[in-house]
Short mmCIF file of C-alpha atoms in Angstrom, two decimals:
data_model
loop_
_atom_site.label_atom_id
_atom_site.label_comp_id
_atom_site.label_asym_id
_atom_site.label_seq_id
_atom_site.Cartn_x
_atom_site.Cartn_y
_atom_site.Cartn_z
CA MET A 1 73.01 81.12 -151.82
CA THR A 2 73.38 81.26 -155.60
CA ARG A 3 74.31 84.35 -157.55
CA ALA A 4 70.83 84.61 -159.09
CA ALA A 5 68.96 84.27 -155.80
CA SER A 6 71.22 86.95 -154.34
CA LEU A 7 70.28 89.38 -157.12
CA ALA A 8 66.58 88.69 -156.57
CA ASP A 9 66.92 89.22 -152.83
CA TRP A 10 69.00 92.34 -153.33
CA TYR A 11 66.35 93.82 -155.59
CA VAL A 12 63.56 93.18 -153.08
CA GLN A 13 65.54 94.94 -150.36
CA HIS A 14 67.38 97.67 -152.26
CA GLY A 15 65.58 98.29 -155.55
CA ARG A 16 64.28 101.80 -156.23
CA HIS A 17 60.66 100.76 -155.78
CA GLU A 18 59.69 104.27 -154.70
CA LEU A 19 60.13 105.80 -158.16
CA PRO A 20 56.59 106.97 -158.98
CA TRP A 21 56.46 105.67 -162.57
CA ARG A 22 57.07 102.16 -161.22
CA ALA A 23 53.68 102.23 -159.52
CA THR A 24 51.92 101.79 -162.86
CA ARG A 25 51.92 99.31 -165.73
CA ASP A 26 50.26 101.85 -168.05
CA ARG A 27 52.46 102.21 -171.12
CA TRP A 28 51.96 105.96 -171.52
CA PRO A 29 53.35 107.24 -168.18
CA VAL A 30 56.16 104.69 -168.38
CA LEU A 31 57.01 105.91 -171.89
CA VAL A 32 57.07 109.49 -170.60
CA SER A 33 59.46 108.47 -167.82
CA GLU A 34 61.75 106.59 -170.21
CA VAL A 35 61.94 109.55 -172.59
CA MET A 36 62.66 111.92 -169.71
CA LEU A 37 65.38 109.64 -168.33
CA GLN A 38 67.36 109.73 -171.57
CA GLN A 39 70.55 111.68 -170.75
CA THR A 40 68.93 113.12 -167.60
CA GLN A 41 69.53 112.37 -163.93
CA VAL A 42 66.77 110.56 -162.01
CA SER A 43 66.60 113.39 -159.46
CA ARG A 44 65.65 115.89 -162.18
CA VAL A 45 63.05 113.55 -163.64
CA LEU A 46 61.58 113.02 -160.17
CA ASP A 47 60.98 116.76 -160.01
CA ALA A 48 59.49 117.01 -163.50
CA TRP A 49 57.53 113.79 -164.10
CA PRO A 50 54.61 114.23 -161.66
CA GLY A 51 53.59 117.65 -162.98
CA PHE A 52 54.15 116.66 -166.59
CA ILE A 53 52.09 113.46 -166.37
CA GLY A 54 49.44 115.39 -164.45
CA ARG A 55 49.22 117.80 -167.38
CA PHE A 56 49.29 115.03 -170.01
CA PRO A 57 47.96 111.86 -168.31
CA THR A 58 47.22 110.10 -171.60
CA ALA A 59 48.47 110.09 -175.17
CA ASP A 60 45.12 111.55 -176.24
CA SER A 61 45.45 114.48 -173.83
CA MET A 62 48.87 115.34 -175.24
CA ALA A 63 47.85 114.87 -178.87
CA SER A 64 44.96 117.31 -178.39
CA GLU A 65 47.44 120.10 -177.61
CA PRO A 66 49.90 121.82 -179.98
CA PRO A 67 53.54 120.71 -179.65
CA GLY A 68 54.41 124.11 -178.16
CA ALA A 69 52.32 123.28 -175.09
CA VAL A 70 54.35 120.12 -174.54
CA ILE A 71 57.64 121.93 -175.08
CA THR A 72 56.56 124.61 -172.58
CA GLU A 73 55.60 122.01 -169.96
CA TRP A 74 58.92 120.25 -170.57
CA GLY A 75 60.51 123.36 -169.08
CA ARG A 76 64.24 123.18 -168.43
CA LEU A 77 64.53 119.42 -168.40
CA GLY A 78 66.90 119.69 -171.36
CA TYR A 79 67.10 118.24 -174.87
CA PRO A 80 63.65 119.58 -175.86
CA ARG A 81 63.66 117.52 -179.06
CA ARG A 82 62.55 114.72 -176.77
CA ALA A 83 59.38 116.68 -175.98
CA ARG A 84 58.69 117.18 -179.68
CA ARG A 85 59.18 113.47 -180.43
CA LEU A 86 56.97 112.56 -177.49
CA TRP A 87 54.23 114.77 -178.91
CA GLU A 88 54.65 113.10 -182.31
CA ALA A 89 54.38 109.68 -180.62
CA SER A 90 51.23 110.76 -178.78
CA ALA A 91 49.64 111.85 -182.07
CA LYS A 92 50.39 108.48 -183.66
CA ILE A 93 49.01 106.59 -180.65
CA ALA A 94 45.88 108.78 -180.54
CA ASP A 95 45.26 108.27 -184.26
CA GLU A 96 46.23 104.62 -184.69
CA GLY A 97 46.62 103.05 -181.25
CA TRP A 98 49.82 101.45 -179.97
CA PRO A 99 51.65 99.80 -182.88
CA ALA A 100 52.61 96.14 -182.72
CA ASP A 101 56.22 97.24 -183.23
CA LEU A 102 56.80 100.00 -180.69
CA GLU A 103 59.88 101.17 -182.58
CA GLU A 104 57.47 102.66 -185.11
CA LEU A 105 56.77 105.42 -182.58
CA PRO A 106 58.80 108.62 -183.08
CA GLY A 107 61.73 108.78 -180.69
CA VAL A 108 61.41 105.14 -179.61
CA GLY A 109 64.41 102.91 -180.27
CA ARG A 110 65.22 99.30 -179.45
CA TYR A 111 65.87 99.84 -175.74
CA THR A 112 62.78 101.97 -175.07
CA ALA A 113 60.52 99.61 -176.99
CA ARG A 114 61.79 96.58 -175.11
CA ALA A 115 61.73 98.42 -171.78
CA LEU A 116 58.03 99.17 -172.28
CA LEU A 117 57.29 95.54 -173.11
CA ALA A 118 59.20 94.34 -170.05
CA GLN A 119 57.88 96.91 -167.57
CA CYS A 120 54.28 97.22 -168.72
CA ASP A 121 53.47 93.91 -170.39
CA ASP A 122 55.94 91.82 -168.34
CA ARG A 123 57.27 90.35 -171.54
CA ASP A 124 60.42 88.32 -171.06
CA VAL A 125 62.58 90.48 -173.32
CA PRO A 126 65.97 91.86 -172.28
CA ALA A 127 66.38 95.63 -172.52
CA VAL A 128 69.85 97.14 -172.19
CA GLU A 129 70.38 100.71 -171.03
CA VAL A 130 73.58 102.34 -169.79
CA ASN A 131 73.46 101.04 -166.21
CA VAL A 132 72.61 97.49 -167.27
CA ARG A 133 75.37 97.53 -169.89
CA ARG A 134 77.96 98.65 -167.32
CA VAL A 135 77.03 95.89 -164.87
CA LEU A 136 77.08 93.19 -167.54
CA GLN A 137 80.36 94.27 -169.11
CA ARG A 138 82.10 94.40 -165.76
CA ALA A 139 80.62 91.04 -164.78
CA GLU A 140 81.67 89.46 -168.09
CA GLY A 141 85.02 91.25 -168.14
CA SER A 142 84.73 92.48 -171.71
CA VAL A 143 83.05 95.02 -173.96
CA LEU A 144 79.82 93.55 -175.34
CA THR A 145 77.68 94.26 -178.37
CA GLU A 146 74.00 95.10 -177.87
CA ARG A 147 72.89 91.55 -178.69
CA ALA A 148 75.64 90.03 -176.52
CA CYS A 149 74.47 92.22 -173.64
CA GLU A 150 70.92 90.96 -174.12
CA THR A 151 72.13 87.36 -173.96
CA ALA A 152 74.26 88.09 -170.87
CA MET A 153 71.31 89.85 -169.26
CA ARG A 154 69.28 86.64 -169.31
CA ARG A 155 72.17 84.68 -167.81
CA TRP A 156 73.09 87.10 -165.04
CA GLY A 157 69.49 87.95 -164.23
CA GLU A 158 68.25 84.38 -163.62
CA PRO A 159 65.75 83.48 -162.30
CA LEU A 160 64.35 86.99 -162.70
CA THR A 161 62.59 87.72 -165.98
CA GLY A 162 60.98 90.65 -167.76
CA ARG A 163 60.28 93.65 -165.56
CA ASP A 164 62.09 92.50 -162.42
CA ARG A 165 65.23 91.48 -164.28
CA LEU A 166 65.46 94.84 -166.06
CA LEU A 167 64.83 96.93 -162.96
CA ALA A 168 67.10 94.84 -160.71
CA LEU A 169 70.13 95.16 -163.01
CA MET A 170 69.33 98.80 -163.76
CA ASP A 171 69.16 99.65 -160.05
CA LEU A 172 72.33 97.70 -159.33
CA GLY A 173 74.18 99.79 -161.90
CA ALA A 174 72.66 103.04 -160.70
CA THR A 175 73.37 102.57 -157.00
CA VAL A 176 76.20 100.03 -156.52
CA CYS A 177 78.12 99.36 -159.74
CA THR A 178 78.17 103.01 -160.72
CA ALA A 179 80.15 104.81 -163.39
CA ARG A 180 82.34 106.47 -160.78
CA ASP A 181 82.88 103.45 -158.56
CA ALA A 182 82.17 99.76 -158.05
CA GLU A 183 81.15 98.97 -154.48
CA CYS A 184 81.88 95.27 -154.81
CA PRO A 185 81.23 94.30 -151.15
CA ARG A 186 77.61 95.46 -151.63
CA CYS A 187 77.11 93.72 -154.98
CA PRO A 188 75.18 90.43 -155.16
CA LEU A 189 77.11 89.44 -158.31
CA THR A 190 80.59 89.91 -156.90
CA ASP A 191 81.41 86.21 -156.32
CA ARG A 192 81.35 85.46 -160.04
CA CYS A 193 82.18 88.88 -161.44
CA ALA A 194 85.14 88.78 -163.82
CA THR A 195 86.52 92.19 -162.83
CA ARG A 196 85.20 92.86 -159.31
CA GLY A 197 85.66 96.48 -160.13
CA VAL A 198 86.00 98.73 -163.14
CA LEU A 199 86.51 97.10 -166.54
CA PRO A 200 90.15 97.59 -167.65
CA GLY A 201 90.34 100.52 -170.04
CA GLU A 202 86.85 101.66 -169.14
CA THR A 203 86.32 105.38 -169.56
CA ARG A 204 83.42 107.64 -168.78
CA ALA A 205 81.95 109.56 -171.68
CA LYS A 206 82.33 113.25 -170.94
CA GLN A 207 79.72 115.70 -172.08
CA ALA A 208 80.96 118.93 -173.56
CA PRO A 209 80.61 121.93 -171.21
CA TYR A 210 77.20 123.57 -171.44
CA ARG A 211 78.31 127.12 -170.69
CA GLY A 212 79.28 128.93 -173.87
CA SER A 213 78.10 126.04 -176.05
CA PHE A 214 75.63 126.07 -178.92
CA ARG A 215 73.30 124.08 -176.66
CA GLU A 216 73.29 127.01 -174.25
CA ARG A 217 72.50 129.41 -177.10
CA ARG A 218 69.57 127.21 -178.14
CA GLY A 219 68.43 127.04 -174.52
CA ILE A 220 68.41 130.84 -174.22
CA VAL A 221 66.22 131.15 -177.33
CA MET A 222 63.89 128.40 -176.04
CA ARG A 223 63.43 130.19 -172.71
CA ARG A 224 62.55 133.42 -174.50
CA LEU A 225 60.06 131.66 -176.76
CA ARG A 226 58.41 130.00 -173.75
CA SER A 227 58.00 133.35 -172.04
CA HIS A 228 56.58 135.02 -175.18
CA ARG A 229 53.89 132.58 -176.31
CA SER A 230 52.42 135.11 -178.74
CA GLY A 231 55.76 135.44 -180.51
CA ILE A 232 58.94 137.48 -180.50
CA SER A 233 60.76 139.35 -183.25
CA THR A 234 63.49 137.32 -184.92
CA ASP A 235 65.68 140.43 -184.75
CA ASP A 236 65.81 139.95 -180.98
CA LEU A 237 66.97 136.35 -181.15
CA ASP A 238 70.16 134.43 -181.92
CA GLY A 239 69.61 133.65 -185.60
CA MET A 240 71.74 130.50 -185.82
CA ALA A 241 70.23 129.02 -182.69
CA LEU A 242 66.73 129.87 -183.85
CA SER A 243 67.34 128.26 -187.26
CA SER A 244 68.43 125.02 -185.61
CA LEU A 245 65.31 125.02 -183.42
CA VAL A 246 63.11 125.53 -186.48
CA GLU A 247 64.88 122.63 -188.21
CA ASP A 248 64.13 120.41 -185.18
CA GLY A 249 60.46 121.39 -185.13
CA LEU A 250 60.86 123.29 -181.87
CA ALA A 251 60.05 126.75 -183.25
CA VAL A 252 58.29 128.33 -186.22
CA VAL A 253 58.99 131.63 -187.97
CA SER A 254 56.48 133.68 -189.90
CA ARG A 255 56.80 137.26 -191.17
CA GLY A 256 59.75 138.03 -188.95
CA TRP A 257 58.21 136.61 -185.79
CA ALA A 258 59.21 133.42 -183.99
CA ARG A 259 57.12 131.33 -181.64
CA LEU A 260 56.73 127.80 -180.34
CA PRO A 261 54.95 125.43 -182.74
#
């Protein structure tokens, strides 16, 4: 059995087909899932996505609400700027339709744009996220640029294309060739993998501790604003944290009172 056929078979048997956003080819719910999955564990998104997409099933339904409603529904998923950018994207889609270049949407970069094309339109474009990059770099045995990863993705993913290639390599990285370990005996690429394990010199990016951080201070202010939709006195809030939220479009201040936008 060839390497490529093994990957295809592995994906049929072990891919994460149960993830609810994979049951649709509608761009909007897939975009919501991709935005939520940025810097957030799948388990947390699984808890949040169904209720969120039930509240905002279309771009039009989100655009008809103020951004504060989206930020509130986002809850404690983290990095609420994503919710604000998602609202901005929904407004653009509602007003103008989906742009030909999806990177014109607020908060949508190269990966997200290409992931939407692959997953929803089944376009044969490679899209490289963190799990895919890890698999490809270990398989190639070297650190790769974004474009080199895209080229390698086509080679290692054959004969899979588009949606299946992206999801197969993504799932392989998320469940077998993980950041913490490389379970080579379970990997369909192991026969030709250059490292058969962790790339020499590979390190895991460590996030700064949340407790005591400025992120925590911002989170405390956000929780208070969510629970006081009519507004709360700025005297009762962390001024520096509030200022940064205002700068990000996540809060507004008027006459000494702060609230969600």
